[in-house]
XYZ file of C-alpha atoms in Angstrom:
692
model
C -71.886 123.909 16.385
C -73.137 121.750 19.254
C -73.755 123.836 22.345
C -73.088 122.221 25.726
C -70.895 119.537 24.105
C -67.200 119.000 24.866
C -64.765 121.332 23.195
C -63.626 118.748 20.657
C -67.213 118.316 19.425
C -67.909 122.070 19.329
C -64.832 122.666 17.139
C -65.013 122.929 13.392
C -65.104 119.816 11.264
C -61.476 120.316 10.145
C -60.213 120.608 13.731
C -62.237 117.567 14.717
C -60.675 115.429 11.951
C -57.216 116.755 12.803
C -57.622 115.759 16.436
C -58.689 112.250 15.439
C -55.628 111.866 13.192
C -53.350 113.181 15.923
C -54.742 110.689 18.437
C -54.244 107.811 16.029
C -50.760 108.830 14.955
C -49.125 106.879 17.803
C -50.476 103.668 16.284
C -47.987 104.029 13.431
C -44.945 104.851 15.537
C -43.857 101.399 16.718
C -43.420 99.610 13.406
C -40.058 99.241 11.617
C -39.140 101.753 8.970
C -37.965 99.017 6.600
C -37.890 95.248 6.477
C -34.881 93.405 8.035
C -31.917 93.067 5.698
C -31.378 89.584 4.263
C -27.605 89.367 4.736
C -27.447 85.803 3.447
C -28.868 86.744 0.053
C -26.665 89.841 -0.107
C -23.613 87.652 0.591
C -24.614 85.187 -2.124
C -25.039 88.009 -4.632
C -21.736 89.627 -3.653
C -19.843 86.323 -3.789
C -21.228 85.458 -7.196
C -20.044 88.864 -8.413
C -16.634 88.440 -6.762
C -17.130 91.383 -4.414
C -15.019 91.783 -1.270
C -18.198 92.633 0.628
C -19.239 88.968 0.497
C -17.235 88.166 3.639
C -18.777 91.016 5.633
C -22.301 90.075 4.588
C -21.677 86.384 5.349
C -20.360 87.268 8.806
C -23.505 89.291 9.530
C -25.716 86.449 8.324
C -23.821 84.028 10.555
C -24.095 86.355 13.530
C -27.851 86.530 13.042
C -28.157 82.733 12.861
C -24.991 81.016 14.162
C -26.325 77.444 13.930
C -27.953 77.775 10.509
C -26.663 75.325 7.932
C -27.226 77.904 5.162
C -25.256 80.629 6.964
C -22.362 78.317 7.829
C -22.286 76.941 4.290
C -22.200 80.454 2.818
C -19.396 81.439 5.194
C -17.464 78.331 4.117
C -17.849 79.184 0.416
C -16.857 82.800 1.070
C -13.743 81.880 3.055
C -12.785 79.318 0.406
C -13.055 82.021 -2.258
C -10.901 84.314 -0.069
C -8.245 81.599 0.337
C -8.754 80.950 4.076
C -8.973 77.187 3.674
C -8.660 76.022 7.304
C -11.462 78.313 8.434
C -13.556 77.339 5.417
C -13.239 73.664 6.371
C -14.357 74.439 9.912
C -17.525 76.225 8.758
C -18.232 73.547 6.155
C -18.186 70.915 8.900
C -20.485 73.063 11.036
C -22.923 73.323 8.138
C -22.987 69.558 7.646
C -23.305 68.979 11.392
C -26.473 71.098 11.345
C -27.839 69.465 8.205
C -26.357 66.381 6.517
C -27.962 67.482 3.236
C -26.525 71.009 3.373
C -24.623 70.570 0.093
C -27.407 68.926 -1.880
C -28.700 70.904 -4.861
C -25.857 73.438 -4.561
C -23.600 74.434 -7.403
C -22.030 74.269 -9.790
C -19.264 76.502 -8.430
C -19.718 78.962 -11.274
C -23.180 79.726 -9.830
C -21.681 80.413 -6.387
C -18.475 82.341 -7.129
C -16.510 83.500 -10.180
C -15.405 80.409 -12.064
C -11.812 81.611 -12.568
C -11.433 82.272 -8.837
C -12.847 78.856 -7.971
C -10.355 77.074 -10.267
C -7.489 79.109 -8.824
C -8.447 78.231 -5.229
C -8.819 74.549 -6.072
C -5.339 74.577 -7.596
C -4.007 76.217 -4.416
C -5.656 73.934 -1.888
C -5.099 70.570 -3.618
C -1.321 70.276 -2.868
C -1.867 71.341 0.754
C -4.606 68.763 1.255
C -2.412 65.699 0.776
C -1.634 65.276 4.488
C -4.343 67.448 6.064
C -7.657 65.821 7.005
C -9.717 69.017 7.056
C -8.317 70.360 3.784
C -8.949 66.986 2.122
C -12.520 67.117 3.389
C -12.967 70.720 2.200
C -11.563 69.984 -1.261
C -13.776 66.921 -1.619
C -16.848 68.881 -0.516
C -16.177 71.727 -2.959
C -15.568 69.304 -5.826
C -18.768 67.455 -4.920
C -20.662 70.760 -5.129
C -19.075 71.300 -8.546
C -20.378 67.845 -9.567
C -16.820 66.562 -10.096
C -17.585 63.334 -8.263
C -14.567 61.344 -9.467
C -11.987 63.727 -8.055
C -14.141 64.496 -5.008
C -14.187 60.833 -4.000
C -10.385 60.681 -4.103
C -10.127 63.534 -1.596
C -12.937 62.252 0.636
C -11.421 58.769 0.806
C -8.061 60.330 1.652
C -9.734 62.342 4.426
C -11.074 59.112 5.909
C -7.633 57.503 5.697
C -6.009 60.419 7.515
C -8.687 60.714 10.202
C -9.206 57.016 10.806
C -12.940 57.655 10.763
C -14.755 60.653 9.314
C -18.496 60.161 8.986
C -18.996 63.526 7.278
C -16.559 62.566 4.518
C -18.174 59.134 4.237
C -21.649 60.669 4.049
C -20.578 63.076 1.307
C -19.066 60.203 -0.649
C -22.251 58.180 -0.329
C -25.252 59.656 1.440
C -26.699 56.170 1.874
C -23.704 54.860 3.792
C -24.080 53.789 7.393
C -22.057 55.475 10.122
C -19.093 53.099 10.438
C -18.262 54.099 13.981
C -21.837 53.515 15.055
C -22.014 50.186 13.241
C -18.857 49.066 15.000
C -20.211 50.324 18.327
C -23.467 48.399 17.937
C -21.516 45.218 17.221
C -19.452 45.863 20.341
C -22.642 46.251 22.403
C -23.905 42.970 21.015
C -20.747 41.188 22.209
C -20.604 43.133 25.522
C -17.249 44.656 24.546
C -17.950 47.779 26.580
C -14.520 49.360 26.134
C -14.689 49.178 22.340
C -18.307 50.369 22.401
C -17.370 53.434 24.466
C -14.575 54.308 22.047
C -16.643 53.776 18.883
C -19.715 55.634 20.160
C -17.451 58.505 21.222
C -16.122 58.774 17.663
C -19.671 58.574 16.315
C -20.808 61.369 18.640
C -17.862 63.554 17.631
C -18.639 63.007 13.945
C -22.403 63.564 14.356
C -22.930 65.628 17.521
C -26.647 66.235 16.903
C -27.624 62.536 16.807
C -29.048 61.380 20.136
C -28.566 57.688 19.358
C -24.775 58.105 19.524
C -24.982 59.536 23.041
C -27.521 56.912 24.114
C -25.202 54.133 22.968
C -22.287 55.783 24.759
C -24.293 55.968 27.994
C -25.304 52.297 27.702
C -21.675 51.267 27.140
C -20.580 53.304 30.162
C -23.286 51.577 32.181
C -21.882 48.241 31.081
C -18.502 49.338 32.448
C -20.168 50.465 35.676
C -19.134 54.107 35.201
C -22.156 55.751 36.845
C -20.621 59.214 37.193
C -19.748 59.662 33.499
C -23.014 58.101 32.340
C -25.029 60.577 34.415
C -22.957 63.457 33.064
C -23.509 62.506 29.413
C -27.101 61.285 29.442
C -28.335 64.889 29.369
C -27.213 64.998 25.722
C -29.729 62.249 24.971
C -32.624 64.138 26.555
C -31.669 67.356 24.750
C -31.315 65.810 21.275
C -33.637 62.804 21.065
C -36.458 62.413 18.592
C -39.397 60.268 19.568
C -39.628 58.645 16.139
C -35.973 57.569 15.938
C -34.400 57.075 19.374
C -36.946 54.732 20.962
C -37.237 52.332 17.975
C -33.428 52.255 17.801
C -33.126 51.399 21.504
C -35.803 48.735 21.147
C -33.930 47.137 18.253
C -30.610 46.778 20.076
C -29.386 43.265 20.847
C -27.630 43.444 24.207
C -26.696 40.884 26.863
C -28.645 42.449 29.756
C -27.074 40.979 32.894
C -24.541 43.698 33.698
C -26.799 46.517 32.529
C -29.740 45.370 34.651
C -27.476 45.142 37.696
C -26.308 48.693 36.985
C -29.895 49.983 36.701
C -30.881 48.294 39.961
C -27.919 49.922 41.694
C -29.139 53.291 40.428
C -32.596 52.714 41.905
C -31.255 51.582 45.265
C -28.439 54.107 45.680
C -28.541 56.434 48.657
C -28.490 59.592 46.513
C -31.111 58.455 44.014
C -33.111 61.195 42.370
C -34.715 62.127 39.068
C -31.462 61.704 37.097
C -30.920 58.181 38.454
C -34.483 57.042 37.756
C -34.454 58.465 34.207
C -31.165 56.737 33.427
C -32.546 53.498 34.878
C -35.559 53.838 32.541
C -33.229 54.222 29.560
C -31.127 51.192 30.542
C -34.110 48.945 31.272
C -35.783 49.921 27.989
C -32.677 49.092 25.930
C -32.609 45.632 27.572
C -36.327 44.943 27.056
C -37.230 45.101 30.774
C -40.471 46.993 30.240
C -42.036 46.312 33.650
C -38.902 47.685 35.292
C -39.178 50.728 33.007
C -42.733 51.331 34.249
C -41.704 51.030 37.902
C -38.773 53.424 37.492
C -40.930 55.819 35.457
C -43.462 56.037 38.304
C -40.694 57.040 40.696
C -39.358 59.607 38.211
C -42.784 61.180 37.620
C -43.335 61.497 41.352
C -40.290 63.793 41.357
C -41.154 65.635 38.123
C -44.588 64.919 36.711
C -43.894 66.977 33.555
C -40.708 65.231 32.418
C -40.942 64.884 28.621
C -38.555 61.953 28.205
C -40.305 59.730 30.753
C -43.746 60.588 29.327
C -42.559 59.777 25.790
C -41.058 56.494 26.955
C -44.253 55.396 28.709
C -46.417 56.499 25.763
C -44.257 54.522 23.320
C -44.573 51.388 25.464
C -48.353 51.763 25.700
C -48.717 52.361 21.966
C -46.648 49.284 21.099
C -48.072 47.155 23.956
C -44.654 46.563 25.524
C -45.090 44.991 28.955
C -43.332 42.629 31.346
C -39.740 41.543 31.828
C -37.929 38.612 30.193
C -38.575 35.334 32.006
C -34.878 34.563 32.394
C -32.365 37.185 33.445
C -29.397 35.217 32.247
C -28.389 33.385 29.120
C -26.229 30.288 28.895
C -22.672 31.230 28.116
C -20.558 29.343 25.596
C -17.783 27.239 27.114
C -14.714 29.433 27.614
C -11.755 28.855 25.362
C -8.599 27.850 27.135
C -5.818 30.315 26.332
C -2.905 28.695 24.689
C -4.810 25.560 23.607
C -4.703 24.567 19.984
C -6.402 21.645 18.298
C -3.557 21.502 15.777
C 0.081 20.757 16.582
C 1.994 23.835 17.797
C 3.890 24.018 14.597
C 0.903 23.535 12.320
C 0.093 25.996 9.580
C -2.671 28.564 10.040
C -6.184 27.792 8.870
C -6.972 29.014 5.375
C -10.683 29.338 6.117
C -10.410 32.263 8.517
C -8.053 35.078 9.431
C -5.021 34.261 11.509
C -6.333 35.597 14.825
C -10.009 35.719 15.625
C -9.447 38.151 18.496
C -7.953 40.727 16.181
C -10.184 40.280 13.153
C -12.611 42.805 11.737
C -14.437 43.215 8.483
C -12.435 44.386 5.497
C -14.255 47.689 5.507
C -13.458 48.472 9.134
C -11.363 51.550 9.712
C -8.348 51.407 12.036
C -8.072 53.484 15.182
C -4.481 54.417 14.305
C -1.707 53.780 11.818
C 0.884 51.045 11.563
C 3.429 53.624 12.653
C 1.408 54.099 15.847
C 1.602 50.349 16.430
C 5.376 50.383 15.906
C 5.763 53.254 18.361
C 3.699 51.381 20.952
C 5.848 48.262 20.501
C 8.984 50.368 20.814
C 7.751 51.556 24.217
C 6.675 48.057 25.287
C 2.961 48.981 25.211
C 1.826 45.733 23.572
C -1.862 46.072 24.467
C -2.015 49.537 22.909
C -0.320 48.179 19.796
C -2.837 45.334 19.624
C -5.740 47.794 19.738
C -4.254 49.670 16.786
C -3.547 46.509 14.785
C -7.090 45.327 15.452
C -8.331 47.593 12.673
C -5.834 46.283 10.101
C -6.237 42.528 10.605
C -8.144 40.909 7.780
C -7.590 38.175 5.232
C -5.987 40.464 2.639
C -3.849 42.408 5.134
C -0.248 43.295 4.333
C 2.388 40.849 5.646
C 3.823 43.499 7.971
C 0.547 43.501 9.944
C 1.065 39.853 10.892
C 4.727 40.428 11.685
C 3.735 43.160 14.130
C 1.016 40.922 15.573
C 3.624 38.217 16.122
C 5.767 40.635 18.129
C 2.762 41.889 20.107
C 1.478 38.424 21.022
C 4.914 37.287 22.173
C 5.197 40.427 24.285
C 1.822 39.603 25.872
C 2.881 35.985 26.481
C 0.258 34.581 24.079
C 2.490 32.192 22.141
C -0.283 30.188 20.453
C -1.621 33.346 18.798
C 1.955 34.450 18.108
C 2.615 31.187 16.250
C -0.424 31.685 14.022
C 0.522 35.291 13.259
C 4.161 34.365 12.599
C 3.306 31.594 10.158
C 0.827 33.794 8.315
C 3.509 36.469 7.935
C 6.258 34.017 6.974
C 4.246 32.414 4.175
C 3.301 35.840 2.765
C 6.637 37.631 3.179
C 9.283 37.953 0.483
C 12.480 35.905 0.767
C 14.638 38.952 1.515
C 12.377 39.975 4.390
C 12.377 36.481 5.900
C 16.153 36.458 6.382
C 16.786 40.137 7.192
C 19.159 40.553 10.114
C 18.073 42.628 13.123
C 14.484 42.609 11.834
C 13.218 42.062 15.386
C 15.862 43.940 17.371
C 15.219 47.177 15.472
C 11.619 47.219 16.682
C 12.733 47.873 20.264
C 14.209 51.002 21.798
C 16.917 49.170 23.737
C 18.691 45.829 23.789
C 17.265 45.176 27.257
C 13.715 45.517 25.946
C 14.465 43.068 23.121
C 15.998 40.580 25.569
C 12.966 40.857 27.861
C 10.658 40.235 24.892
C 12.712 37.230 23.730
C 12.647 35.814 27.256
C 8.893 35.202 26.871
C 9.750 32.504 24.313
C 12.755 31.081 26.149
C 10.876 30.582 29.427
C 8.186 28.480 27.722
C 10.803 26.586 25.699
C 12.875 25.707 28.764
C 9.784 24.625 30.726
C 9.162 21.803 28.222
C 11.976 21.270 25.679
C 9.896 18.752 23.692
C 7.167 21.222 22.629
C 7.542 22.506 19.096
C 5.736 25.846 19.326
C 8.348 27.927 21.216
C 11.108 26.175 19.250
C 9.527 27.265 15.975
C 9.290 30.879 17.118
C 12.842 30.920 18.439
C 14.081 29.541 15.114
C 13.109 32.788 13.437
C 14.468 34.873 16.332
C 17.850 33.163 15.970
C 17.832 33.748 12.193
C 17.429 37.500 12.748
C 20.383 37.349 15.176
C 22.588 35.632 12.564
C 22.858 32.447 14.655
C 21.974 29.918 11.988
C 23.407 26.832 13.733
C 21.249 27.542 16.774
C 18.249 28.073 14.485
C 18.763 24.628 12.907
C 18.887 23.052 16.369
C 15.668 24.776 17.405
C 13.897 23.622 14.254
C 14.584 19.926 14.914
C 11.812 19.535 17.510
C 9.254 21.391 15.373
C 10.227 19.292 12.331
C 9.713 16.044 14.262
C 6.394 17.233 15.685
C 4.919 18.629 12.441
C 6.940 17.451 9.419
C 4.217 18.396 6.906
C 3.840 21.979 8.103
C 4.589 24.461 5.285
C 6.359 26.956 7.531
C 8.589 24.272 9.025
C 9.461 22.972 5.546
C 10.227 26.479 4.249
C 12.485 27.231 7.232
C 14.261 23.898 6.773
C 14.962 24.605 3.090
C 16.162 28.118 3.873
C 18.575 27.002 6.593
C 20.070 24.316 4.323
C 21.124 26.852 1.667
C 24.779 27.903 1.401
C 24.386 31.415 2.813
C 23.124 29.993 6.114
C 25.975 27.544 6.709
C 28.150 29.946 8.707
C 26.901 32.177 11.501
C 27.175 35.919 11.001
C 27.337 38.783 13.468
C 24.910 41.556 12.542
C 25.887 45.135 13.132
C 24.946 46.224 16.611
C 22.076 48.672 16.955
C 22.575 51.466 19.480
C 19.922 52.057 22.102
C 17.662 55.048 21.610
C 19.091 58.265 23.081
C 17.764 59.317 26.466
C 14.923 61.876 26.521
C 17.299 64.544 27.844
C 19.744 63.858 25.006
C 16.929 64.179 22.468
C 15.859 67.465 24.063
C 19.412 68.794 23.805
C 19.619 67.735 20.146
C 16.311 69.481 19.488
C 17.579 72.718 21.071
C 20.762 72.537 19.003
C 18.885 71.901 15.750
C 16.552 74.811 16.463
C 19.433 77.234 16.988
C 20.943 76.194 13.642
C 17.634 76.801 11.841
C 16.738 73.131 11.320
C 13.219 73.495 12.681
C 11.879 70.237 11.215
C 14.789 68.331 12.720
C 14.224 70.024 16.059
C 10.547 69.097 15.989
C 11.451 65.470 15.279
C 13.823 65.346 18.263
C 11.265 66.985 20.551
C 8.514 64.566 19.502
C 10.785 61.570 20.097
C 11.621 62.935 23.523
C 7.897 63.418 24.157
C 7.238 59.751 23.389
C 9.907 58.676 25.868
C 9.185 61.145 28.687
C 6.303 63.619 28.265
C 7.050 65.177 31.681
C 10.493 66.466 30.672
C 10.863 70.185 31.588
C 11.018 72.716 28.719
C 9.890 70.074 26.204
C 6.461 71.608 25.567
C 8.062 75.035 25.286
C 10.405 73.684 22.602
C 7.487 72.273 20.629
C 5.569 75.566 20.831
C 8.661 77.343 19.520
C 9.084 74.830 16.659
C 5.475 75.064 15.510
C 5.722 78.865 15.695
C 8.877 78.919 13.551
C 7.419 76.483 11.001
C 4.188 78.451 10.646
C 2.103 75.568 12.017
C 0.035 77.871 14.163
C -2.855 75.511 14.915
C -0.409 72.988 16.383
C 1.372 75.777 18.243
C -1.871 76.807 19.961
C -2.654 73.217 20.866
C 0.800 72.832 22.419
C 0.422 76.219 24.110
C -2.638 74.897 25.921
C -0.564 71.930 27.100
C 1.945 74.470 28.396
C -0.869 76.200 30.294
C -1.620 72.933 32.080
C 2.067 72.194 32.690
C 2.537 75.529 34.450
C -0.796 75.132 36.323
C -2.143 78.414 35.010
C -5.671 77.542 36.115
C -4.645 78.362 39.694
C -1.842 80.874 39.127
C -1.720 84.527 38.134
C -1.228 85.505 34.486
C 1.992 87.355 35.325
C 3.539 84.052 36.489
C 3.330 82.452 33.041
C 6.648 81.848 31.300
C 6.602 81.819 27.493
C 10.241 82.036 26.414
C 9.380 82.149 22.731
C 12.441 84.158 21.672
C 14.879 82.349 23.974
C 15.708 79.605 21.476
C 16.856 82.034 18.776
C 20.495 83.079 18.493
C 19.482 85.832 16.077
C 16.796 88.272 17.238
C 16.186 89.300 13.627
C 15.039 85.785 12.699
C 12.574 85.793 15.573
C 11.268 89.153 14.354
C 10.680 87.698 10.882
C 8.762 84.758 12.328
C 6.666 87.079 14.489
C 5.899 89.221 11.432
C 4.877 86.076 9.518
C 2.426 85.256 12.306
C 1.063 88.806 12.184
C 0.617 88.551 8.401
C -1.241 85.270 8.847
C -3.564 86.860 11.387
C -4.311 89.809 9.121
C -4.968 87.437 6.221
C -7.440 85.504 8.394
C -9.430 88.189 10.199
C -12.178 85.756 11.196
C -9.899 83.114 12.690
C -9.266 82.724 16.404
C -6.267 80.492 17.118
C -3.591 82.473 15.216
C -4.754 85.623 17.000
C -4.483 83.866 20.366
C -0.912 82.794 19.595
C -0.017 86.282 18.345
C -1.463 87.874 21.468
C 0.480 85.521 23.742
C 3.697 86.189 21.784
C 3.258 89.942 22.233
C 2.402 89.457 25.894
C 5.657 87.544 26.419
C 7.495 90.622 25.087
C 5.533 92.975 27.394
C 3.714 94.601 24.452
C 0.511 94.854 26.460
C -1.389 97.127 24.061
C -0.668 94.893 21.070
C -1.482 91.783 23.097
C -4.771 93.325 24.213
C -5.785 94.110 20.623
C -4.837 90.641 19.340
C -6.583 88.828 22.176
C -9.644 91.013 21.611
C -9.858 89.640 18.049
C -9.488 86.118 19.440
C -12.274 86.813 21.924
C -14.625 88.137 19.223
C -13.930 85.293 16.774
C -13.937 82.349 19.175
C -17.054 80.273 18.505
C -16.722 77.904 21.459
C -19.694 77.673 23.760
C -17.336 78.181 26.700
C -14.169 80.146 26.023
C -10.887 78.921 27.457
C -10.809 80.420 30.982
C -7.007 80.561 30.999
C -6.901 82.500 27.723
C -9.553 84.822 29.143
C -7.307 85.354 32.153
C -4.488 86.535 29.865
C -6.883 88.786 27.940
C -7.986 90.498 31.158
C -4.363 90.803 32.269
C -3.361 92.462 28.968
C -6.302 94.882 29.218
C -5.352 95.945 32.732
C -1.674 96.409 31.913
C -2.432 98.316 28.703
C -4.802 100.775 30.397
């Protein structure tokens, strides 16, 4: 016992020790009771065992790390095992967007999920994948994981065919392959084809949204077009995603004609509202053109506004490290002499060169992917949109192209008034085409929606022919036009001038032999082709087909009406109803969003929206069955978002506010967009208020 000491020191030894332990006890109170649960590993274990808990565990792992390639990949495998193929494809793409090597060293499937279940799901998804880009991609990815490379390649190639360009599918097929969209875009930059560069870099950025080079190229192409506003809006993606070791060497290696870009950068520096954003963009543009002194000057101005800007500091440091200084001595390069349109070193009726494709302006490498299908080109021609058709055909034109490509090019070039190119395309087609196709009646008229459109197209040839009757080129083209009209005597007369001008030409000789045969002695009158129905008539036919239960037929009529007049009232509503009846819920939601815009729901109240989903049904019971099918789909896909949005809107249109609130709540919870659709949110809030 210590007298005169504090109480704690005068207490017994046991009490003293107890007080010390009590004072230290708070040190142990803040730590976790157990370690954090590894939901990803639990999901993998559950999926391998075939447990229904795998989905729940995968969802928790994804919630904990929404951008993780591992979590998204596990969710994709789990949803594939559960049979939710569309959602599985979406998460598989997210995994590969986060990490291109996300599927390396995975598999086989028997190590991921029960082998019998995997084979069953593959058998289910394969027939559905034939015409669906995402399902083709998913099937190819799963087969690649299972090391079935032969079958995987078939699906991945099909995915590329359906999408036009799909870098994720191409990368899975060959991880050493270059991004085709980006390769095409870089070639477009080299030739100063800004429009094509913008389009190709946009596709590249959509396919690989984490790659800064795609956004940088897009910004440079927009600068070439002089689109300052859009370039400034998008350049932030470059600053947020760039890597010092990849972006700057890539920009330095670009081969670009700098004149227009340098003018654009100088405008940025001298604009009245110049600020940090303008100076940083000017630095980027100057650097890509090799104007390093201009980069330094713009960088000084930028650092005066923000001395800690990482991008500008990295740019200056890279230039100092690589000793990049000065500007090019000459700001312009000699241009090649311009080609005169319509000039041809060969006679107008001469045969196309065998050393190069028929039209240089529409030629690409054999491996280039098209931006559309031949059917898209036909539809554009049918509407008289020849430039749009030419852009589509641009991706198909190569030395081994099908004859129909050159026939369509012939029609397009005539429509654009470019008869020299039309002659080359026509002769290429004629020498490749089969005999039956060469003489088919109405072959040209059937490409146009109306007789008036065909006559206007044909007039392009007749005007040039009548201006100089002794030129063989328009005569040669009109010879074939007259053959398709059954006017063989007129065709023989037209061919005379071309035969005199170019007697050795193969096309002229083949036409001459054909017209001398017995079946071309007498003129014939081909059956008349009716003009396309008016958009209103097509809409009425679609409504009628829908009421009779022919939903595919109704959809066809509505889509044809949409091509002719997309502003037609009630047309979007009809398409929403068709997709709903056919069970094509993703398309229904996409069309529903078009309907939102049509009814200006961004500025109107939710109660003003008109969704007459049941109005097209004569039998209320059939509508009830379709609504139940949508409900079943939603319940089978609890983690999806779009079907739940459609179901909620369908219930809202029937004033079932409680049901609509619950369905839209699921949509709200499952939607993974960074910014949710504000109009859909408006309907969700409306349903909540009315249900309370």
